[in-house]
Tab-separated table of C-alpha atoms and ligand atoms in Angstrom:
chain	number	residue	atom	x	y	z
K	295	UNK	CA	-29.574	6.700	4.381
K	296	UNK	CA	-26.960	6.780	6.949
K	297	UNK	CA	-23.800	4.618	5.997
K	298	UNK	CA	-22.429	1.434	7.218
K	299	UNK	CA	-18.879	2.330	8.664
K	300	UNK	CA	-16.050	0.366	7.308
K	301	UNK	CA	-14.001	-0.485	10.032
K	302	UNK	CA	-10.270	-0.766	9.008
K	303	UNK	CA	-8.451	-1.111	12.667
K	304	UNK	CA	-11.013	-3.855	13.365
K	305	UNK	CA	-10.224	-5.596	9.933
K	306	UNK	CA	-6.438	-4.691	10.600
K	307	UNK	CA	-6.649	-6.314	14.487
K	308	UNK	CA	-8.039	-9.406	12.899
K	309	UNK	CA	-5.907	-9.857	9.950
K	310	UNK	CA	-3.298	-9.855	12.217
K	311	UNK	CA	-4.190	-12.180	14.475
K	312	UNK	CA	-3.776	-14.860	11.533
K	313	UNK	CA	-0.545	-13.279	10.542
K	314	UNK	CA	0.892	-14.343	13.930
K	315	UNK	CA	-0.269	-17.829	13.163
K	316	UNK	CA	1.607	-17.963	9.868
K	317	UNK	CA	4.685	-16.415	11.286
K	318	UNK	CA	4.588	-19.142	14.328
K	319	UNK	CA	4.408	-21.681	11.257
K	320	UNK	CA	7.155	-20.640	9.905
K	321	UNK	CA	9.615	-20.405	12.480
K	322	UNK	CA	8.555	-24.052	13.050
K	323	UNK	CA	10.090	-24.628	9.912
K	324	UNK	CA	13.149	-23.162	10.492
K	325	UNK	CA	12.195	-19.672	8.900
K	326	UNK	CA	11.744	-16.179	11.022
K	327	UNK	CA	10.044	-13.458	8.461
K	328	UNK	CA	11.951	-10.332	8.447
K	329	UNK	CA	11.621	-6.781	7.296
K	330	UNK	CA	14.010	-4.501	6.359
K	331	UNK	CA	13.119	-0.496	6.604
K	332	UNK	CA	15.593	2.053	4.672
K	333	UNK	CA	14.891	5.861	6.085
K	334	UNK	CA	17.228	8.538	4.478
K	335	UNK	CA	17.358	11.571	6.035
K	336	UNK	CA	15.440	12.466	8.971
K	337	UNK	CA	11.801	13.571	7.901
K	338	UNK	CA	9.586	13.777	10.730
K	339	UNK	CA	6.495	12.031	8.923
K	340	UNK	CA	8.272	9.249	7.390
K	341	UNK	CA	9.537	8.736	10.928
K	342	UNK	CA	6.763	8.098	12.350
K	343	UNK	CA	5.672	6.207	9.153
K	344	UNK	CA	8.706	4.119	9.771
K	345	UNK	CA	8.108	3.878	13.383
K	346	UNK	CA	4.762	2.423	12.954
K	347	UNK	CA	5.692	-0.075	10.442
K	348	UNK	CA	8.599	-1.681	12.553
K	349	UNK	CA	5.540	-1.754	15.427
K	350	UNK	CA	3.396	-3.643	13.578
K	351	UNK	CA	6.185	-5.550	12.945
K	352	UNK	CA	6.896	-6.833	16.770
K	353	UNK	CA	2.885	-7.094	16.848
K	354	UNK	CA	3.049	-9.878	14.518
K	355	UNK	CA	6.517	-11.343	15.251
K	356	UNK	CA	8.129	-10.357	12.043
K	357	UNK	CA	11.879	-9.801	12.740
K	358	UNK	CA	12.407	-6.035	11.387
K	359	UNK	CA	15.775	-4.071	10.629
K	360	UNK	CA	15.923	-0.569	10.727
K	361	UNK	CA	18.422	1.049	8.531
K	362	UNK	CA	19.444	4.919	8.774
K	363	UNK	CA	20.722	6.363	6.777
K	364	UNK	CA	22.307	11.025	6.262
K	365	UNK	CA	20.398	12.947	4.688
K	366	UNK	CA	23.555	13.627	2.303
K	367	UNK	CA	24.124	9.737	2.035
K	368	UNK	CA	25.561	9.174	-1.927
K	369	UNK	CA	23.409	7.269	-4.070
K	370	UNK	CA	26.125	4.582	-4.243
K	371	UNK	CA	25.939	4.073	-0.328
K	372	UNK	CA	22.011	3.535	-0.716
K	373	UNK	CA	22.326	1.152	-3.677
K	374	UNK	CA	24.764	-0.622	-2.118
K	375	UNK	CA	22.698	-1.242	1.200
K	376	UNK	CA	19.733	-2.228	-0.946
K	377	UNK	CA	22.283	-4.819	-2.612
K	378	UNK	CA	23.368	-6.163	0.700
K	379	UNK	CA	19.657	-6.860	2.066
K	380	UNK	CA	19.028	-8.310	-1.498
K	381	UNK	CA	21.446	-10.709	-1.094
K	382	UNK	CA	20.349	-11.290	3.357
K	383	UNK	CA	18.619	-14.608	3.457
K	384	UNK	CA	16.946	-13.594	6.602
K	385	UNK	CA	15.553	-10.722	4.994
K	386	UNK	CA	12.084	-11.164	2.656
K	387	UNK	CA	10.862	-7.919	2.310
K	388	UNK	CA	12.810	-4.168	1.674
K	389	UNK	CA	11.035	-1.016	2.165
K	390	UNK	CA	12.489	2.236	1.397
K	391	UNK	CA	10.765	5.063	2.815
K	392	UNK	CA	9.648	7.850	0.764
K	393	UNK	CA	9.992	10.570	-0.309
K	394	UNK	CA	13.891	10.721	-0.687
K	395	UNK	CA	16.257	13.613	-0.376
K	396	UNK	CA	16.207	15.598	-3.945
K	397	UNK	CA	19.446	13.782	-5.205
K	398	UNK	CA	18.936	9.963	-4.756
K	399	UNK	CA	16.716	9.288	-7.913
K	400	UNK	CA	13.673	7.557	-6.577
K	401	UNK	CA	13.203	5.120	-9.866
K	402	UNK	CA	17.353	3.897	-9.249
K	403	UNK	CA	16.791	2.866	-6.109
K	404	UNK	CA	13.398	1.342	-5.885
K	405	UNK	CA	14.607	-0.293	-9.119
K	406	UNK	CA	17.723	-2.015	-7.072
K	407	UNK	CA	14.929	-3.865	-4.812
K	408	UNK	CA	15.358	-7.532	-5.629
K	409	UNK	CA	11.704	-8.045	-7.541
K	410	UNK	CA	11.164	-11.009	-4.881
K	411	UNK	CA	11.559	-8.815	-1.904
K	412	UNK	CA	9.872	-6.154	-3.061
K	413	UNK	CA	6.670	-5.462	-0.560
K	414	UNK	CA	5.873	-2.077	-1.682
K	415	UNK	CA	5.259	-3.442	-4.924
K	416	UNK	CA	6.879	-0.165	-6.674
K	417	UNK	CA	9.384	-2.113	-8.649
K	418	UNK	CA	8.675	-1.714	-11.932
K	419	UNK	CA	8.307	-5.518	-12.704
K	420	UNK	CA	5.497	-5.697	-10.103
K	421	UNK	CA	3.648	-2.529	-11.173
K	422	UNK	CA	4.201	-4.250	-15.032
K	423	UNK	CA	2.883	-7.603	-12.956
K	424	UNK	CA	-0.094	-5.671	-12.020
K	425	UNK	CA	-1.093	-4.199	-15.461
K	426	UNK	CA	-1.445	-8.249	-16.124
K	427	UNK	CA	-3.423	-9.233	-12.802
K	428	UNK	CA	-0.098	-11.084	-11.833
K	429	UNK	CA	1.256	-9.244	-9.440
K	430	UNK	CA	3.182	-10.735	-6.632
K	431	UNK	CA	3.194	-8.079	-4.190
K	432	UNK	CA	0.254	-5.244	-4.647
K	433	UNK	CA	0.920	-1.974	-3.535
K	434	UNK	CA	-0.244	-1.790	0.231
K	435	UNK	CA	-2.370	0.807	-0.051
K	436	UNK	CA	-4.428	-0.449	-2.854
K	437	UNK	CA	-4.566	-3.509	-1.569
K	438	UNK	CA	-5.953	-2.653	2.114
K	439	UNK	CA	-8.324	-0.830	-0.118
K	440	UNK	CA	-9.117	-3.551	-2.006
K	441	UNK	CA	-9.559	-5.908	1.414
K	442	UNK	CA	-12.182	-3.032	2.886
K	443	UNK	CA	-14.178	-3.073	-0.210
K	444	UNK	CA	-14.608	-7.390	0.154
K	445	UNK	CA	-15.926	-6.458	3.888
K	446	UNK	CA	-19.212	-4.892	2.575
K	447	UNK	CA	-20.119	-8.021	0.540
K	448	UNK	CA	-21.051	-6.245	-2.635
K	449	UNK	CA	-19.380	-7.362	-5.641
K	450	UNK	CA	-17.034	-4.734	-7.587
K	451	UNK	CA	-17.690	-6.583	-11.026
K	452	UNK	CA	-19.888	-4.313	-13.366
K	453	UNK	CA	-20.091	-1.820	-10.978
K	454	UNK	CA	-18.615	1.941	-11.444
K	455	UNK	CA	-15.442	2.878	-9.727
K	456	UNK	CA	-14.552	6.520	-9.632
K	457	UNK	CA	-10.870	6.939	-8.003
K	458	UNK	CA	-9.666	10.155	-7.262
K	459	UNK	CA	-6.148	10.705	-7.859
K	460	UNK	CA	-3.983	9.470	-9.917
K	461	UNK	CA	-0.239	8.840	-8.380
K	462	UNK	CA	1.994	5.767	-9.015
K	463	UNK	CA	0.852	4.311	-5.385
K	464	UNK	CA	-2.286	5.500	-4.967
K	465	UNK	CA	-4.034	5.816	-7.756
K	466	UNK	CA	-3.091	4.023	-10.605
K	467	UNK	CA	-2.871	0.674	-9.122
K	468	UNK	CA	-6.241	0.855	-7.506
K	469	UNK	CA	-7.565	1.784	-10.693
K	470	UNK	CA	-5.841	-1.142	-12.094
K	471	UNK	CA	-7.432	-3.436	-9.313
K	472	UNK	CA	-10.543	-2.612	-10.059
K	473	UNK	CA	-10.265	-3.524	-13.660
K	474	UNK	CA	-9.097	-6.265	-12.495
K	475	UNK	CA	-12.012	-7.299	-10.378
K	476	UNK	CA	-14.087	-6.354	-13.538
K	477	UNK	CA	-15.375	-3.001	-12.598
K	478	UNK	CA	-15.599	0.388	-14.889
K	479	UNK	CA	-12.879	2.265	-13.928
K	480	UNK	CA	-12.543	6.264	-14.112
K	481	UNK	CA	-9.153	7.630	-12.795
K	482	UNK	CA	-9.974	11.664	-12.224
K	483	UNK	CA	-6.973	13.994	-11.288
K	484	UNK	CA	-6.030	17.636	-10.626
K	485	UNK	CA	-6.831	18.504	-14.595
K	486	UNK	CA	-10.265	16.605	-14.362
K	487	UNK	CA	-12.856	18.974	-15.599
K	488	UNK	CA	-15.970	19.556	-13.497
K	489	UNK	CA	-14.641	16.546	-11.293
K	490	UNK	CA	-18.496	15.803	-9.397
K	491	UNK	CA	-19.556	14.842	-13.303
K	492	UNK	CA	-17.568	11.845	-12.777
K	493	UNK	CA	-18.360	11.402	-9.129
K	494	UNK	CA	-21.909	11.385	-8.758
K	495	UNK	CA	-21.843	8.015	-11.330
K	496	UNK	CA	-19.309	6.338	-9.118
K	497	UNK	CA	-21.076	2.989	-6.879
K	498	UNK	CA	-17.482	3.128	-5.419
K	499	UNK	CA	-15.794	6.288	-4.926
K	500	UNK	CA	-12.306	6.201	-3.820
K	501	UNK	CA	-10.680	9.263	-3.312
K	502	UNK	CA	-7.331	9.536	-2.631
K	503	UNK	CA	-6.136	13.133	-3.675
K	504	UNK	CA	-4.804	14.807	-0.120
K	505	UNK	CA	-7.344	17.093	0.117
K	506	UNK	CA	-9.404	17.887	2.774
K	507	UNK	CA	-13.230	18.844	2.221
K	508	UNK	CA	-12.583	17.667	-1.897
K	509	UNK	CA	-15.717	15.426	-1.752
K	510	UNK	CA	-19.218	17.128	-0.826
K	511	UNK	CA	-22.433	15.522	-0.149
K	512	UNK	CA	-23.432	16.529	-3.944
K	513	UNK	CA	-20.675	14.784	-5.455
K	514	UNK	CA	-21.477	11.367	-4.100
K	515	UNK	CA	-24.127	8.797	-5.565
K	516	UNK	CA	-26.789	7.626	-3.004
K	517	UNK	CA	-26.420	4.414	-1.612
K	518	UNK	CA	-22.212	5.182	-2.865
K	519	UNK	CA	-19.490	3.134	-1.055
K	520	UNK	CA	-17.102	5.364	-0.232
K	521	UNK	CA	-13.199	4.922	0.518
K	522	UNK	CA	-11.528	7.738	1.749
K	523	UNK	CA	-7.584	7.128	1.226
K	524	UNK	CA	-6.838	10.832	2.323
K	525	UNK	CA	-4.584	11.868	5.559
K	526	UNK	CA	-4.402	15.579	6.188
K	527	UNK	CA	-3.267	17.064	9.115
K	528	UNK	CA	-5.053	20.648	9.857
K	529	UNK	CA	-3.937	23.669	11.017
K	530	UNK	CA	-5.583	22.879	14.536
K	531	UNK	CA	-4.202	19.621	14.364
K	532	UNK	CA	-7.035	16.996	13.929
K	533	UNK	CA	-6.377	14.760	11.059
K	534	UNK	CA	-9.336	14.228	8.098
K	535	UNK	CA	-9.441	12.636	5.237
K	536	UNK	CA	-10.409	13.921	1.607
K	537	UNK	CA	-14.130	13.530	2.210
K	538	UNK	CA	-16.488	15.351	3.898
K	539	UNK	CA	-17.321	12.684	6.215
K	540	UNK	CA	-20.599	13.929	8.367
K	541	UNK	CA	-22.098	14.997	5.635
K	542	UNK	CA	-21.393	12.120	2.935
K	543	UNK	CA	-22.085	9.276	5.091
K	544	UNK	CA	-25.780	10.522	5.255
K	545	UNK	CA	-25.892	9.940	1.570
K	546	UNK	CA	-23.780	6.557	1.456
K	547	UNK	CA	-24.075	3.000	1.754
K	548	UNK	CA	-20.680	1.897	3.241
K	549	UNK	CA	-17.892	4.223	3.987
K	550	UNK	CA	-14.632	4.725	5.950
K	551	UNK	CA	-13.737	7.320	8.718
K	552	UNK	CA	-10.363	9.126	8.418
K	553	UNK	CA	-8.116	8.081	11.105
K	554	UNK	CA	-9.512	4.024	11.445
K	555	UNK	CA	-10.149	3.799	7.763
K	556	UNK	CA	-7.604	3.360	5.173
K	557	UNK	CA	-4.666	3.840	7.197
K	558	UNK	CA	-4.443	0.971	9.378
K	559	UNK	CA	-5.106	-1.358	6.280
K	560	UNK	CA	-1.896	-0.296	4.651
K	561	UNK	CA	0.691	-1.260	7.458
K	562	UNK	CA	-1.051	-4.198	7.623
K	563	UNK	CA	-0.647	-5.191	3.779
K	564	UNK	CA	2.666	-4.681	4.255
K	565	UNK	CA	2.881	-7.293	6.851
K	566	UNK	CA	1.118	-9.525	4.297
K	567	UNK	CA	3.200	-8.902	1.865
K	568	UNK	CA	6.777	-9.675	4.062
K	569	UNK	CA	4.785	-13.033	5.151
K	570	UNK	CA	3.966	-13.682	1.510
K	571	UNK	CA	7.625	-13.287	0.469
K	572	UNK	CA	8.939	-15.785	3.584
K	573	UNK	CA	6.492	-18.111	2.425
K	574	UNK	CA	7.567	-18.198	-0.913
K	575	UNK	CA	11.238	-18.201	-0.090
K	576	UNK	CA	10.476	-21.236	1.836
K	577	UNK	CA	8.406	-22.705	-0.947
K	578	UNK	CA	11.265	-22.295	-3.377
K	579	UNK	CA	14.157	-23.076	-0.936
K	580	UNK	CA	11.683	-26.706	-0.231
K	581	UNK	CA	11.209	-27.383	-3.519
K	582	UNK	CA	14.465	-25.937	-4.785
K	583	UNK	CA	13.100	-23.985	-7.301
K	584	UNK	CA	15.825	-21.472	-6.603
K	585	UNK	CA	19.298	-21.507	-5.740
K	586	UNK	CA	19.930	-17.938	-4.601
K	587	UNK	CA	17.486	-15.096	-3.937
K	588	UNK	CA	18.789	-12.709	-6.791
K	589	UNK	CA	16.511	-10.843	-8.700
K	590	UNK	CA	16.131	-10.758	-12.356
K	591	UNK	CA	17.762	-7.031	-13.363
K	592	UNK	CA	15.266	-4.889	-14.375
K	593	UNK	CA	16.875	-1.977	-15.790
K	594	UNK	CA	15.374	1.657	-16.024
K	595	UNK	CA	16.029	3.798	-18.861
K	596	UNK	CA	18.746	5.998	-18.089
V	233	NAP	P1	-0.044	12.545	-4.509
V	233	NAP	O1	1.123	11.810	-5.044
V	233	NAP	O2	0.080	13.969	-4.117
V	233	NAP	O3	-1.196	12.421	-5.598
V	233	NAP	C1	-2.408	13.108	-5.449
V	233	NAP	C2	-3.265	12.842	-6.649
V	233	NAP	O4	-4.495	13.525	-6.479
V	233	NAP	C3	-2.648	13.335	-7.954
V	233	NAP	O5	-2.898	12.407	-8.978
V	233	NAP	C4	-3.382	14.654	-8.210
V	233	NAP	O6	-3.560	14.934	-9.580
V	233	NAP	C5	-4.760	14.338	-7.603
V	233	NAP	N1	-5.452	15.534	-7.194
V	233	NAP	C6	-4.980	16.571	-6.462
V	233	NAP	N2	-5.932	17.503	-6.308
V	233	NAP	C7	-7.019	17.060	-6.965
V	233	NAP	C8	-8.311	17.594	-7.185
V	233	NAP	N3	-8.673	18.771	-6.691
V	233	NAP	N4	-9.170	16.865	-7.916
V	233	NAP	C9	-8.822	15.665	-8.415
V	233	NAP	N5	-7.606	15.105	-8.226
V	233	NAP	C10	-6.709	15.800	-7.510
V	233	NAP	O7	-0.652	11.828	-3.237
V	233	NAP	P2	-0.732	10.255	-2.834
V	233	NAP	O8	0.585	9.822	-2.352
V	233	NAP	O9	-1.429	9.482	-3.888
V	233	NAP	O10	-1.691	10.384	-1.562
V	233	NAP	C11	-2.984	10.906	-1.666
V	233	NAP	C12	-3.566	11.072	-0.286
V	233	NAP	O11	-3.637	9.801	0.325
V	233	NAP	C13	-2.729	11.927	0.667
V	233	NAP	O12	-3.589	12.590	1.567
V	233	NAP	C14	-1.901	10.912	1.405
V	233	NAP	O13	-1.504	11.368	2.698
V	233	NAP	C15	-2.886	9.794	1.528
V	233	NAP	N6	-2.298	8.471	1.655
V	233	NAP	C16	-2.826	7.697	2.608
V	233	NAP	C17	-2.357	6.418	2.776
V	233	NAP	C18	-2.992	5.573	3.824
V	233	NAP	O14	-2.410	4.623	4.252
V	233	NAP	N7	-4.218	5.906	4.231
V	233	NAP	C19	-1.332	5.933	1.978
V	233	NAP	C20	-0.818	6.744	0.978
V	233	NAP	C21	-1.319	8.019	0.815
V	233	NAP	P3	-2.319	15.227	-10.596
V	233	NAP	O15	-1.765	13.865	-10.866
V	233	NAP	O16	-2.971	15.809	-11.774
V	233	NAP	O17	-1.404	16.117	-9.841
């Protein structure tokens, strides 16, 4: 069997198209969708992470705001930013780059993200939201994920889902989609015992571990849709994902090629989920549900 490629710049180009559409709708009423981006310090990869987000941005006609910020910037300067977009009307959705330098706590600041203008979903009251299938915003990642898995047609419920990896943006919350969507769910990790055990059951394998050549042809279930999340860069350069792709797509159904896969999916969800937030902010400002965009305070324990 030679596998059906799942084609996420194709998926991407299209979803976009209709994202256009809604922002044009809402600037009709009076309402132009923006982004804000937060990059501390000047890591080359989240630059260019950064840099592609604000260009899918213009793509779609989503007003985006880039905001730098030292590498040695105090935690109080970064809260405080967060605070002010929190409280900009004309921004809907606030994206702090990761990682951060080594002394802005991570769970502080994506914690100070107003809960309505969070489109990472990494707030704790989404991730909570998503435990309960209520989630406002799902992570992007996941959620691209989840988009690419509704283009093959097949129907997660009852099915097994293997997912490789196990990190808070990654890995948990696809697992939790997939329970969602009614399938068996096995999260495997770096302790997993003999990990192809739990593999070679998986009808959906999603691996998302950041390592290149993890998944052989013997690891994977025939007639296995496979999602390969990965992005490694190797030493010559080329970029792969965590699969071995030449070799596994002779064994699965459906699968996605590392760069075209994944990747473009998850700037994309993040457009979705800045147009979902305008939309709502409209809704409630129509209906006046709400007064003033402030989030309810979720507090982390110290
Ligand atoms: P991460 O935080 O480093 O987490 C990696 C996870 O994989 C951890 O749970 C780790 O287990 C597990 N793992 C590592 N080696 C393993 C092994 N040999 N067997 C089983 N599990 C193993 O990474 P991440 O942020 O989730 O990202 C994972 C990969 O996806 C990276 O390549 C990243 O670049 C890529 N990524 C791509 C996109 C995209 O848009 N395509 C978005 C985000 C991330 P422990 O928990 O036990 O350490």
């Amino acid at each position: 069997m030679t596998a059906q490629i799942i084609d996420g710049k194709a998926l991407s180009q299209r979803l976009r198209v209709g994202f256009r559409e809604r922002v044009e709708r809402l600037k009709a009423r009076g309402v132009s969708p923006g982004l804000a981006v937060v990059l501390v310090g000047d890591n080359p990869a989240s630059r260019v992470y950064v840099g592609n987000k604000i260009k899918a941005c213009e793509e779609c006609g989503v007003h985006s705001l880039h905001i730098g910020l030292a590498a040695d910037v105090s935690e109080a300067e970064v809260l405080a930013t967060i605070e002010r977009l929190n409280r900009d009307a004309g921004i809907h959705g606030i994206l702090v780059q990761l990682p951060l330098p080594a002394h802005i706590p991570i769970a502080r600041v994506l914690e100070a993200i107003s809960v309505h203008k969070d489109v990472d979903g990494f707030h704790l009251y989404n991730v909570g939201a998503l435990v309960t299938g209520t989630s406002i915003f799902p992570p992007c990642t996941p959620y691209g994920v989840q988009l690419l898995l509704d283009t093959t047609g097949i129907d997660v419920a009852g099915k097994n889902a293997v997912v490789v990896g196990a990190s808070n943006i990654v890995g948990k919350p696809m697992g939790l989609m997939l329970l969602q969507r009614e399938a068996t769910v096995t999260i495997c990790h770096a302790k997993t015992r003999d990990l192809a055990q739990h593999t070679i059951l998986a009808d959906i394998l999603i691996v998302a571990a950041g390592k290149p050549g993890l998944i052989v042809p013997q690891m994977v279930k025939e007639g296995a849709i496979v999602i390969d999340v990965g992005i490694n860069r190797l030493p010559d350069g080329r970029i792969v994902g965590d699969v071995c792709f030449d070799a596994v797509k002779e064994k699965a159904s459906w699968i996605t090629p590392v760069p075209g896969g994944v990747g473009p999916m998850t700037v994309t969800m993040l457009i979705e989920n800045t147009l979902r937030s305008a939309e709502r902010a409209f809704k409630a400002a129509d209906e006046d549900e709400f007064q003033d965009w402030e989030a309810p305070v979720v507090k982390s324990p110290d």
